[in-house]
mmCIF file of C-alpha atoms (C1' of nucleotides) in Angstrom:
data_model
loop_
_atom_site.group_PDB
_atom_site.id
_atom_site.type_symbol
_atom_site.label_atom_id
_atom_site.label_comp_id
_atom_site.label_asym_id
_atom_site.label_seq_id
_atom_site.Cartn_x
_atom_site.Cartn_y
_atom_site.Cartn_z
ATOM 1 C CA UNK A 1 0.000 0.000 0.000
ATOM 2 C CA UNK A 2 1.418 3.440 -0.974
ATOM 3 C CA UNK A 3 -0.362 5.101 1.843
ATOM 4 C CA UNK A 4 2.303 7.492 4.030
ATOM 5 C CA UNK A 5 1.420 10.137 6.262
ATOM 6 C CA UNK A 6 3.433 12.988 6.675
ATOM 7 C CA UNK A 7 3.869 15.855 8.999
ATOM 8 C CA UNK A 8 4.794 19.662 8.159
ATOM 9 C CA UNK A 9 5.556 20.883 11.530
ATOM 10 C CA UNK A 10 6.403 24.565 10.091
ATOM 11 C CA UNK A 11 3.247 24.691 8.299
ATOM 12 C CA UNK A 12 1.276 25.423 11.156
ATOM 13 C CA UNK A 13 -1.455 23.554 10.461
ATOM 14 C CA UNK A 14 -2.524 21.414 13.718
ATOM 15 C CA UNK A 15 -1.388 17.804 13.180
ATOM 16 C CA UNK A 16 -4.618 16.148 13.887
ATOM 17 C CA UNK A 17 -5.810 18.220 10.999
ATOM 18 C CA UNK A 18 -2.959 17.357 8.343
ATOM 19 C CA UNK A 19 -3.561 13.679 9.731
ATOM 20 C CA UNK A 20 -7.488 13.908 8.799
ATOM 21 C CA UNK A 21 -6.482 15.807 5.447
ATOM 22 C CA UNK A 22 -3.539 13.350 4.171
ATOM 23 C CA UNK A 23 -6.140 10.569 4.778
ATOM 24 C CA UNK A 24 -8.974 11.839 2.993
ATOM 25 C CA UNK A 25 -6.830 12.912 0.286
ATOM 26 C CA UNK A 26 -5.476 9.466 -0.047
ATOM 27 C CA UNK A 27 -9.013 7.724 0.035
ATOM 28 C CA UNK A 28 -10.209 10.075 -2.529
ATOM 29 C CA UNK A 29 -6.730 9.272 -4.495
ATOM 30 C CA UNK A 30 -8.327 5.644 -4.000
ATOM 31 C CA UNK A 31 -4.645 5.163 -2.277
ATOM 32 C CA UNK A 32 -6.740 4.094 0.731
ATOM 33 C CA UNK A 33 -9.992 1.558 -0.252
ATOM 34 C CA UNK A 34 -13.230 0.696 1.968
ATOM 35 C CA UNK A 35 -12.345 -1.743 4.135
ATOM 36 C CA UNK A 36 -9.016 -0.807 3.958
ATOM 37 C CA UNK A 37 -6.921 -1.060 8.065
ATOM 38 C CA UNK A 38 -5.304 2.307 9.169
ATOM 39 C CA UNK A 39 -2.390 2.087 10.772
ATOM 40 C CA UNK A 40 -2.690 1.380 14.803
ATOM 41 C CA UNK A 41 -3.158 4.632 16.445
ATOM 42 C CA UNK A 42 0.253 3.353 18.945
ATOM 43 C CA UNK A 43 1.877 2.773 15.807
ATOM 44 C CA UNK A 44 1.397 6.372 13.671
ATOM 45 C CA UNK A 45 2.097 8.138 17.009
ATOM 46 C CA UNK A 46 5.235 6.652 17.469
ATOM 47 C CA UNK A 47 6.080 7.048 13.158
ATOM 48 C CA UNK A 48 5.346 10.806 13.327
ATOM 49 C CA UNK A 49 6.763 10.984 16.854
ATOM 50 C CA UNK A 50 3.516 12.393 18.057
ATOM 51 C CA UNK A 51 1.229 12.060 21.258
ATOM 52 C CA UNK A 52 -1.298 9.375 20.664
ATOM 53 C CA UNK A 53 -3.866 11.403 22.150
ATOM 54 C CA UNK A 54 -3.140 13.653 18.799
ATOM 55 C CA UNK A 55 -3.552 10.492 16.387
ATOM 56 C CA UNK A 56 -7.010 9.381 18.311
ATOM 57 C CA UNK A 57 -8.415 12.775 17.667
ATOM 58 C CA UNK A 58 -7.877 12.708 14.239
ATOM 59 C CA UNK A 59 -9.379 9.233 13.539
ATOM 60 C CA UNK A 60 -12.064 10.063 16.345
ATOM 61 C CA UNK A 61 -13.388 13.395 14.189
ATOM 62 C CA UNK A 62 -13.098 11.108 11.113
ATOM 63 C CA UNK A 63 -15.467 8.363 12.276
ATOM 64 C CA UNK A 64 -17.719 11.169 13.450
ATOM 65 C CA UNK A 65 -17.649 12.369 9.966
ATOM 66 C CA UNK A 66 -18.496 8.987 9.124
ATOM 67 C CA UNK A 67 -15.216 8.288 6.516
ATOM 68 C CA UNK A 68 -13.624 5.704 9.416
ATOM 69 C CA UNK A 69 -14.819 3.072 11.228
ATOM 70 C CA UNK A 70 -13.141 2.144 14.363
ATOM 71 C CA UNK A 71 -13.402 -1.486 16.053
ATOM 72 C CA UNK A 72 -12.276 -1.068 19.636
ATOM 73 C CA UNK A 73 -9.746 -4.020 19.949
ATOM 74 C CA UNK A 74 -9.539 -4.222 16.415
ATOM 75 C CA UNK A 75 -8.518 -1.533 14.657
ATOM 76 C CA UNK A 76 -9.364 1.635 12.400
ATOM 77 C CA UNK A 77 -10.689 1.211 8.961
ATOM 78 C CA UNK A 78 -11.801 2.922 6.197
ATOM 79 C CA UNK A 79 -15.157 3.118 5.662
ATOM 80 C CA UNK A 80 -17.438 2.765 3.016
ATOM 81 C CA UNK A 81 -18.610 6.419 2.666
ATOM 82 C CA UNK A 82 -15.804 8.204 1.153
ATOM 83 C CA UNK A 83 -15.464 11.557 1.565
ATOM 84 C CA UNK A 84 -16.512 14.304 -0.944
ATOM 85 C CA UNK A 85 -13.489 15.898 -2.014
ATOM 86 C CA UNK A 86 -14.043 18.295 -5.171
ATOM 87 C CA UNK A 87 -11.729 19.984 -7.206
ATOM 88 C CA UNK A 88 -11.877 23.242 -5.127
ATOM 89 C CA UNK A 89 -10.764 21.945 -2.225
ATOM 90 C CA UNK A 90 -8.519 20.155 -3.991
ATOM 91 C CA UNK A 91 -6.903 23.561 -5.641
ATOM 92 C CA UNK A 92 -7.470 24.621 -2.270
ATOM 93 C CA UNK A 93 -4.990 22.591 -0.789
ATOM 94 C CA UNK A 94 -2.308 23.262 -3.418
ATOM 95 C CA UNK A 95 -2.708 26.936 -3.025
ATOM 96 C CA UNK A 96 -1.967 26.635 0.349
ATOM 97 C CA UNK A 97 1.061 24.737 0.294
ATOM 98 C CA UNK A 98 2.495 26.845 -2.406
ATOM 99 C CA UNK A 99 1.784 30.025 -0.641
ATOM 100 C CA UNK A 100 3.597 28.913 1.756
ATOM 101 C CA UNK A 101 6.586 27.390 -0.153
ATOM 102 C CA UNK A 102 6.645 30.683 -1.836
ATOM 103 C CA UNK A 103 6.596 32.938 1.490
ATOM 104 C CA UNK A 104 9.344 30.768 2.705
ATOM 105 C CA UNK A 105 11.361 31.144 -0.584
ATOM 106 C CA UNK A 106 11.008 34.756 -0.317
ATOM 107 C CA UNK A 107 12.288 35.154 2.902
ATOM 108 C CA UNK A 108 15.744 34.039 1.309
ATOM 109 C CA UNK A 109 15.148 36.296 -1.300
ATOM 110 C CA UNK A 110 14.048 34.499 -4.341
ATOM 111 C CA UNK A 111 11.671 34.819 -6.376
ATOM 112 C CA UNK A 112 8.805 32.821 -8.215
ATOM 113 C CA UNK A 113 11.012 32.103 -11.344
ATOM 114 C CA UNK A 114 13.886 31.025 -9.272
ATOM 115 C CA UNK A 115 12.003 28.252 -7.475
ATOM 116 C CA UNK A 116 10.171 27.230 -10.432
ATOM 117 C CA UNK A 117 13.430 26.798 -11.841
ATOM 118 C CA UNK A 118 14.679 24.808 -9.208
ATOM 119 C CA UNK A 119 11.581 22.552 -9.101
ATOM 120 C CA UNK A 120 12.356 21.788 -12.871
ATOM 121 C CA UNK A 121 15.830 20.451 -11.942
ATOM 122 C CA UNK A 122 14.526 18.297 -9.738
ATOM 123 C CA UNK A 123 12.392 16.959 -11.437
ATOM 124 C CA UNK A 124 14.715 16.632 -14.333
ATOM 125 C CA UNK A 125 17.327 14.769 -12.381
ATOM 126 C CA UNK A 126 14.062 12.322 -10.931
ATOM 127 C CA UNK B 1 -0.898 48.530 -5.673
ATOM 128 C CA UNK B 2 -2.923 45.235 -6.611
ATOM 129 C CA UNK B 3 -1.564 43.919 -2.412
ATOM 130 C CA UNK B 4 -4.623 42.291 -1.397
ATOM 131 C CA UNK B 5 -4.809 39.678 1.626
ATOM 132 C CA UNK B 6 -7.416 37.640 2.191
ATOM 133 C CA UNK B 7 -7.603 34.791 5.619
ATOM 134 C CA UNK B 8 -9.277 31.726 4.952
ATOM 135 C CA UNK B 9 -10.760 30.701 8.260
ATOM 136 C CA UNK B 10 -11.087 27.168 7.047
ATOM 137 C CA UNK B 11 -7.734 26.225 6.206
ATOM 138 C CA UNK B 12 -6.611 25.283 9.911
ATOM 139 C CA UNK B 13 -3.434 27.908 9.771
ATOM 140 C CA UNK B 14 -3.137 31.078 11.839
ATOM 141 C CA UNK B 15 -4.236 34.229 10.865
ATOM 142 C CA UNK B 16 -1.352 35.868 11.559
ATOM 143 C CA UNK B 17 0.742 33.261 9.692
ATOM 144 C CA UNK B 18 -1.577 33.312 6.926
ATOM 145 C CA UNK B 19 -0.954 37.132 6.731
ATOM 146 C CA UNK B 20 2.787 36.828 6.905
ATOM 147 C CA UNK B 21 3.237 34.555 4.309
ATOM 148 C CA UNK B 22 0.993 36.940 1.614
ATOM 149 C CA UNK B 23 3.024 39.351 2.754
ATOM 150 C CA UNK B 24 5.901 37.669 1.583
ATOM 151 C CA UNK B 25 4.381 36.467 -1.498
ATOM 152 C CA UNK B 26 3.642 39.365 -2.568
ATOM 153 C CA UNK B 27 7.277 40.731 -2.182
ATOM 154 C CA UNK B 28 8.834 37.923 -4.227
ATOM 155 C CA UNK B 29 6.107 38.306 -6.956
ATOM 156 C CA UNK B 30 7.072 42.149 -6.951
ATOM 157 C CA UNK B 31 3.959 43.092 -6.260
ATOM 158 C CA UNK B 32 5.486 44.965 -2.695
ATOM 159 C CA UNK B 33 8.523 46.960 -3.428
ATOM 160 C CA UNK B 34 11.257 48.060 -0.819
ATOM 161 C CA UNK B 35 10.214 50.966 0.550
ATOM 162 C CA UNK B 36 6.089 50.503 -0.305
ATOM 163 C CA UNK B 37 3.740 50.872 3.094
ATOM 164 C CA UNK B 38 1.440 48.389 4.072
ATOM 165 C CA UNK B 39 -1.926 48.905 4.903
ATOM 166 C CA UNK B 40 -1.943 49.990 8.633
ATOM 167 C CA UNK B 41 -2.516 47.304 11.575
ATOM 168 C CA UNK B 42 -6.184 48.860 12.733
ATOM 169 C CA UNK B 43 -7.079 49.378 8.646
ATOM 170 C CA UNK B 44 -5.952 45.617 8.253
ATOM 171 C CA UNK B 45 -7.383 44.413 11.459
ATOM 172 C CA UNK B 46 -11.139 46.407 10.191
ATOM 173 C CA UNK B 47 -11.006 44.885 6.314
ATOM 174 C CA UNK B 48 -10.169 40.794 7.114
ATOM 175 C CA UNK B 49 -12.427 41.946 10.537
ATOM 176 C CA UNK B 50 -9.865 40.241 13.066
ATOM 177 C CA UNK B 51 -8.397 41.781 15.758
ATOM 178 C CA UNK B 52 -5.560 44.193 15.713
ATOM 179 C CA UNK B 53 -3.339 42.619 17.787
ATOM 180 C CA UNK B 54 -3.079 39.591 15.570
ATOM 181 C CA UNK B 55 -1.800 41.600 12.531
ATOM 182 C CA UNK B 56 0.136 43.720 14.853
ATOM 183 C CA UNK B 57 1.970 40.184 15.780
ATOM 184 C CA UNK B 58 2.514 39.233 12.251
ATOM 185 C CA UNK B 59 3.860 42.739 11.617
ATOM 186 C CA UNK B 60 6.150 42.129 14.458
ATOM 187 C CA UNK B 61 6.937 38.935 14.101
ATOM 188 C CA UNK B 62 8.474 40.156 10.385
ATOM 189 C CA UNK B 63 10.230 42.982 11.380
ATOM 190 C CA UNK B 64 11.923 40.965 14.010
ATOM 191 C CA UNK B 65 12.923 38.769 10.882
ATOM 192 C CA UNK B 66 13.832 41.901 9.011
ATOM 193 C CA UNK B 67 11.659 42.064 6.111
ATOM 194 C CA UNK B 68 9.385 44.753 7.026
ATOM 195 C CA UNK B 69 10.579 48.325 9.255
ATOM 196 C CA UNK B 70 8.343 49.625 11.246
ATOM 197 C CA UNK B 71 8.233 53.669 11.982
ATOM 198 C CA UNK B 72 5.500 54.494 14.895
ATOM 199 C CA UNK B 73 3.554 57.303 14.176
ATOM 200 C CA UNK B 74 4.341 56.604 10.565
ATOM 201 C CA UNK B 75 3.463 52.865 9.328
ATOM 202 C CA UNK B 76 4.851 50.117 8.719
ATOM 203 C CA UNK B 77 6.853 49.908 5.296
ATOM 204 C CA UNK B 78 8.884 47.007 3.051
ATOM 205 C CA UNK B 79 12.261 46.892 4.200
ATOM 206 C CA UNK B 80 15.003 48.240 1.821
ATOM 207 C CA UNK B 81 17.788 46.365 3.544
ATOM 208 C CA UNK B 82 16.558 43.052 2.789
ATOM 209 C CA UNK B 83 18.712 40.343 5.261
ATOM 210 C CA UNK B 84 22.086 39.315 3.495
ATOM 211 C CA UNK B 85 22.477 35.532 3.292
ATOM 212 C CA UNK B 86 25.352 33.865 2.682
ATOM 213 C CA UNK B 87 25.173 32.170 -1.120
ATOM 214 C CA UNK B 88 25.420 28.688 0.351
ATOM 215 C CA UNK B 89 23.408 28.809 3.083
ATOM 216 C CA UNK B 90 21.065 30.816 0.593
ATOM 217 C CA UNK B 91 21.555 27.360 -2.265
ATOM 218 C CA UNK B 92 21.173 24.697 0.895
ATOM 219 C CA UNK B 93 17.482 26.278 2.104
ATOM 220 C CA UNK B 94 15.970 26.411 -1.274
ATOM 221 C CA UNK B 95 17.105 22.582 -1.370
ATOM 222 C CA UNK B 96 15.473 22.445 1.563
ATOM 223 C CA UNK B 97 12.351 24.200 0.659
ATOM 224 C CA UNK B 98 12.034 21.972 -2.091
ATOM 225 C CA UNK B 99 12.475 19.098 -0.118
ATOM 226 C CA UNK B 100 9.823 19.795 2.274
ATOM 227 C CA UNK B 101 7.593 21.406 -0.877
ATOM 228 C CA UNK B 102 7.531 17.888 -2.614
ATOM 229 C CA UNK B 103 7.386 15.697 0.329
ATOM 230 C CA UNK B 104 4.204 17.350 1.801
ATOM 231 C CA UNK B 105 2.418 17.576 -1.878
ATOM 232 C CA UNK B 106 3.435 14.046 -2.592
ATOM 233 C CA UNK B 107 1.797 13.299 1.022
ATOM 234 C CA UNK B 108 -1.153 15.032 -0.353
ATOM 235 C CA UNK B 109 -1.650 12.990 -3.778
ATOM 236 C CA UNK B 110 -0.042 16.069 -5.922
ATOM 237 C CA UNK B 111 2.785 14.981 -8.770
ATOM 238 C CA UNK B 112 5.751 17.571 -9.039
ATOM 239 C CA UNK B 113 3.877 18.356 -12.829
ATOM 240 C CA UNK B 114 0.871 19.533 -10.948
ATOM 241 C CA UNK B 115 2.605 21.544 -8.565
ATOM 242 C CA UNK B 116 5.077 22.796 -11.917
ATOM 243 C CA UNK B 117 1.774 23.733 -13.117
ATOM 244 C CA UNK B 118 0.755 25.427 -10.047
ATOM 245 C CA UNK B 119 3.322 27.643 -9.621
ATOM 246 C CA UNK B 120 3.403 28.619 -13.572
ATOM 247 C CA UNK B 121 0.216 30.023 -12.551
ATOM 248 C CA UNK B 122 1.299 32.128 -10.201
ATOM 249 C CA UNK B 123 4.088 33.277 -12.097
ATOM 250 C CA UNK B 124 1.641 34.234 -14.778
ATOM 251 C CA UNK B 125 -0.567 36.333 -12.142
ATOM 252 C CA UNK B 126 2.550 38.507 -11.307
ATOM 253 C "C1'" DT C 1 -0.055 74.197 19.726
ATOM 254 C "C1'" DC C 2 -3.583 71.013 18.912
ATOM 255 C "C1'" DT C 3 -5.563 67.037 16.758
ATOM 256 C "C1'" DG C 4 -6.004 62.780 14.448
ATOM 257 C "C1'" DG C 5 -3.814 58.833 12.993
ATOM 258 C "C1'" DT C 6 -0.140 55.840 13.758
ATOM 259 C "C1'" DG C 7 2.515 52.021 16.227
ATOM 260 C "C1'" DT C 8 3.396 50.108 21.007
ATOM 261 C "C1'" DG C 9 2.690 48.019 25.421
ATOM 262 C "C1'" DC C 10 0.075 45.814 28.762
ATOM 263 C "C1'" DT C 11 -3.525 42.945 31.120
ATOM 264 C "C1'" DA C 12 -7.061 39.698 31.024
ATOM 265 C "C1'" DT C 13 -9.926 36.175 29.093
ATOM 266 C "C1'" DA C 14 -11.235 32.233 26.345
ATOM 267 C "C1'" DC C 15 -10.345 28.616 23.511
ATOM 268 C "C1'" DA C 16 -7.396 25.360 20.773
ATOM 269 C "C1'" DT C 17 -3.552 22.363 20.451
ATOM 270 C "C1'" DA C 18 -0.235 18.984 21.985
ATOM 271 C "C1'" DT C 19 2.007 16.626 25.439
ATOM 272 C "C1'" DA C 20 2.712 13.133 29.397
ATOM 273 C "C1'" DT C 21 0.878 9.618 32.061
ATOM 274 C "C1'" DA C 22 -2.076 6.247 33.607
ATOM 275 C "C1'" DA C 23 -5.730 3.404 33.581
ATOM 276 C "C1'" DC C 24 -9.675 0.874 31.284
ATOM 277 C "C1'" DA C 25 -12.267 -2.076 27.747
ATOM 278 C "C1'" DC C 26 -12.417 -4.850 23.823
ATOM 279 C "C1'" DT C 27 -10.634 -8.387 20.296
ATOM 280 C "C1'" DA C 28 -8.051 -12.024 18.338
ATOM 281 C "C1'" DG C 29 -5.129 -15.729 18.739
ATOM 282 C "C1'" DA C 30 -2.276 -19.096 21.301
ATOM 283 C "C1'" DT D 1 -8.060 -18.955 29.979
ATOM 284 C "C1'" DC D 2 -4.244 -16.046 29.159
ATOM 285 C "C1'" DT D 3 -1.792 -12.595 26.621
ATOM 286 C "C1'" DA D 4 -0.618 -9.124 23.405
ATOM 287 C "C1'" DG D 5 -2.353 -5.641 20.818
ATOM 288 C "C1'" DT D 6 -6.032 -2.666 19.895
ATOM 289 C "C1'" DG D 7 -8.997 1.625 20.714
ATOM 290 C "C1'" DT D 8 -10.813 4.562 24.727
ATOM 291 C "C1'" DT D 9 -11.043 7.579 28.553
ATOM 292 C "C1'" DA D 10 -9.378 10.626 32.027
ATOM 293 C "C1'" DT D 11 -6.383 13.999 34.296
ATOM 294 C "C1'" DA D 12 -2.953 17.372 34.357
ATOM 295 C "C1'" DT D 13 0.294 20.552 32.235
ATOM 296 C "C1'" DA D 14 2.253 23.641 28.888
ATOM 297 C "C1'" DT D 15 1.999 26.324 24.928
ATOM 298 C "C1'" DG D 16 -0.219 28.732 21.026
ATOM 299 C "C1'" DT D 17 -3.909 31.567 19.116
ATOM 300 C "C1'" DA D 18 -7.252 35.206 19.055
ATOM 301 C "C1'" DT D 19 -10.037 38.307 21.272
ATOM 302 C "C1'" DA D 20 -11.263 42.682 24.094
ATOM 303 C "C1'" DG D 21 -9.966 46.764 26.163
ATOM 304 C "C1'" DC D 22 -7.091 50.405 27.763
ATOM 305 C "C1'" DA D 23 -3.286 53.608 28.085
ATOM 306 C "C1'" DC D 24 0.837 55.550 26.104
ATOM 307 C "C1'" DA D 25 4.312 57.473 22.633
ATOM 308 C "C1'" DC D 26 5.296 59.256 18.254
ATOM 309 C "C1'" DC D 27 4.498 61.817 13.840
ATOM 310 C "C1'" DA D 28 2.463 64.901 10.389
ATOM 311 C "C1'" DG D 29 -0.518 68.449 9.256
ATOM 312 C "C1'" DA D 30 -3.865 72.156 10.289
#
DNA sequence: TCTGGTGTGCTATACATATATAACACTAGA
DNA sequence: TCTAGTGTTATATATGTATAGCACACCAGA
């Protein structure tokens, strides 16, 4: 399964939140199927070297929202209602996280064609 | 000057972050020249309708990083001694930008040609 | 000089976020 | 039945975020 959570801690975006987003993103990516086990909430804490009280909130507000479903003793899984995700929020997300790529960049004092320039030598050399 | 900020309430980061890093946009897009004034903390604070201390901390908060000088009584302007950074350190942090750009879209489903794409638009806005 | 607009400083309050720690309850498998 | 692993709950603590309100200092212009 190419499912991997990551998270930003200088984006300032609370980690249960980029927990709940990464997942939904990857169900809607259909990276993550119905059915499909999460991993442990013991076992993304310690991965992301986060409280588990952190990870249980973010799987707690999904299954509230109805996109998890969580079998005390079991496990977490995905469940069969996937969430809406449309192309807004979608463009959404990618506006965020080049805003702030691009505030960061411009701190060190470059500037949108230097950094798209970079990003095409990376991906060049990938 | 086409300097407009706007706070999305939804997006989970915080306001005064949010400002700080259209701020910064804006300077590496041109759109905020050395020397230009911003809008002033209570006109800011009245037109996204948050309170004036929170832009008065992002205001801060970038002045303390050198970007922006602040002259009371006056306003707060761009600053025209942008920080020197060494050329190294200056090479190593867009690596590092990059790094953390790509491994945070990836997390989110986005290939590097959607993000290319992305910031071609940007480019094209400024 | 006076006045209005500016940034600054401070206190207080409320809420959100994340941590540490410990216990409890349920499930599956040996 | 026992055990390991799972999710759950609770308490306490620290920090971050945003608000409200007030007083003060500085500057430019009338």
């Amino acid at each position: 399964m190419e499912f991997r959570i990551e998270i930003d801690e200088k984006s300032g975006v609370p980690y249960y939140r980029q927990i709940m987003e990464q997942v939904k993103f990857a169900m809607a990516r259909g990276h993550l199927q119905p059915g499909d086990r999460l991993p442990t909430v013991r076992q993304l804490a310690v991965d992301l070297a986060i409280n588990p009280n952190t990870v249980i909130r973010a799987y707690r507000q999904m299954e509230i929202e109805g996109v998890l479903e969580t079998q005390q003793g079991s496990g977490t899984y995905v469940g069969r209602h996937q969430p809406k995700i449309d192309r807004l929020e979608k463009q959404r997300m990618l506006d965020q996280i080049l805003t702030d790529l691009l505030a960061r960049a411009s701190a060190y004092g470059y500037s949108v064609e230097e950094v798209l320039e970079g990003l095409r030598q990376r991906k060049e050399e990938s």
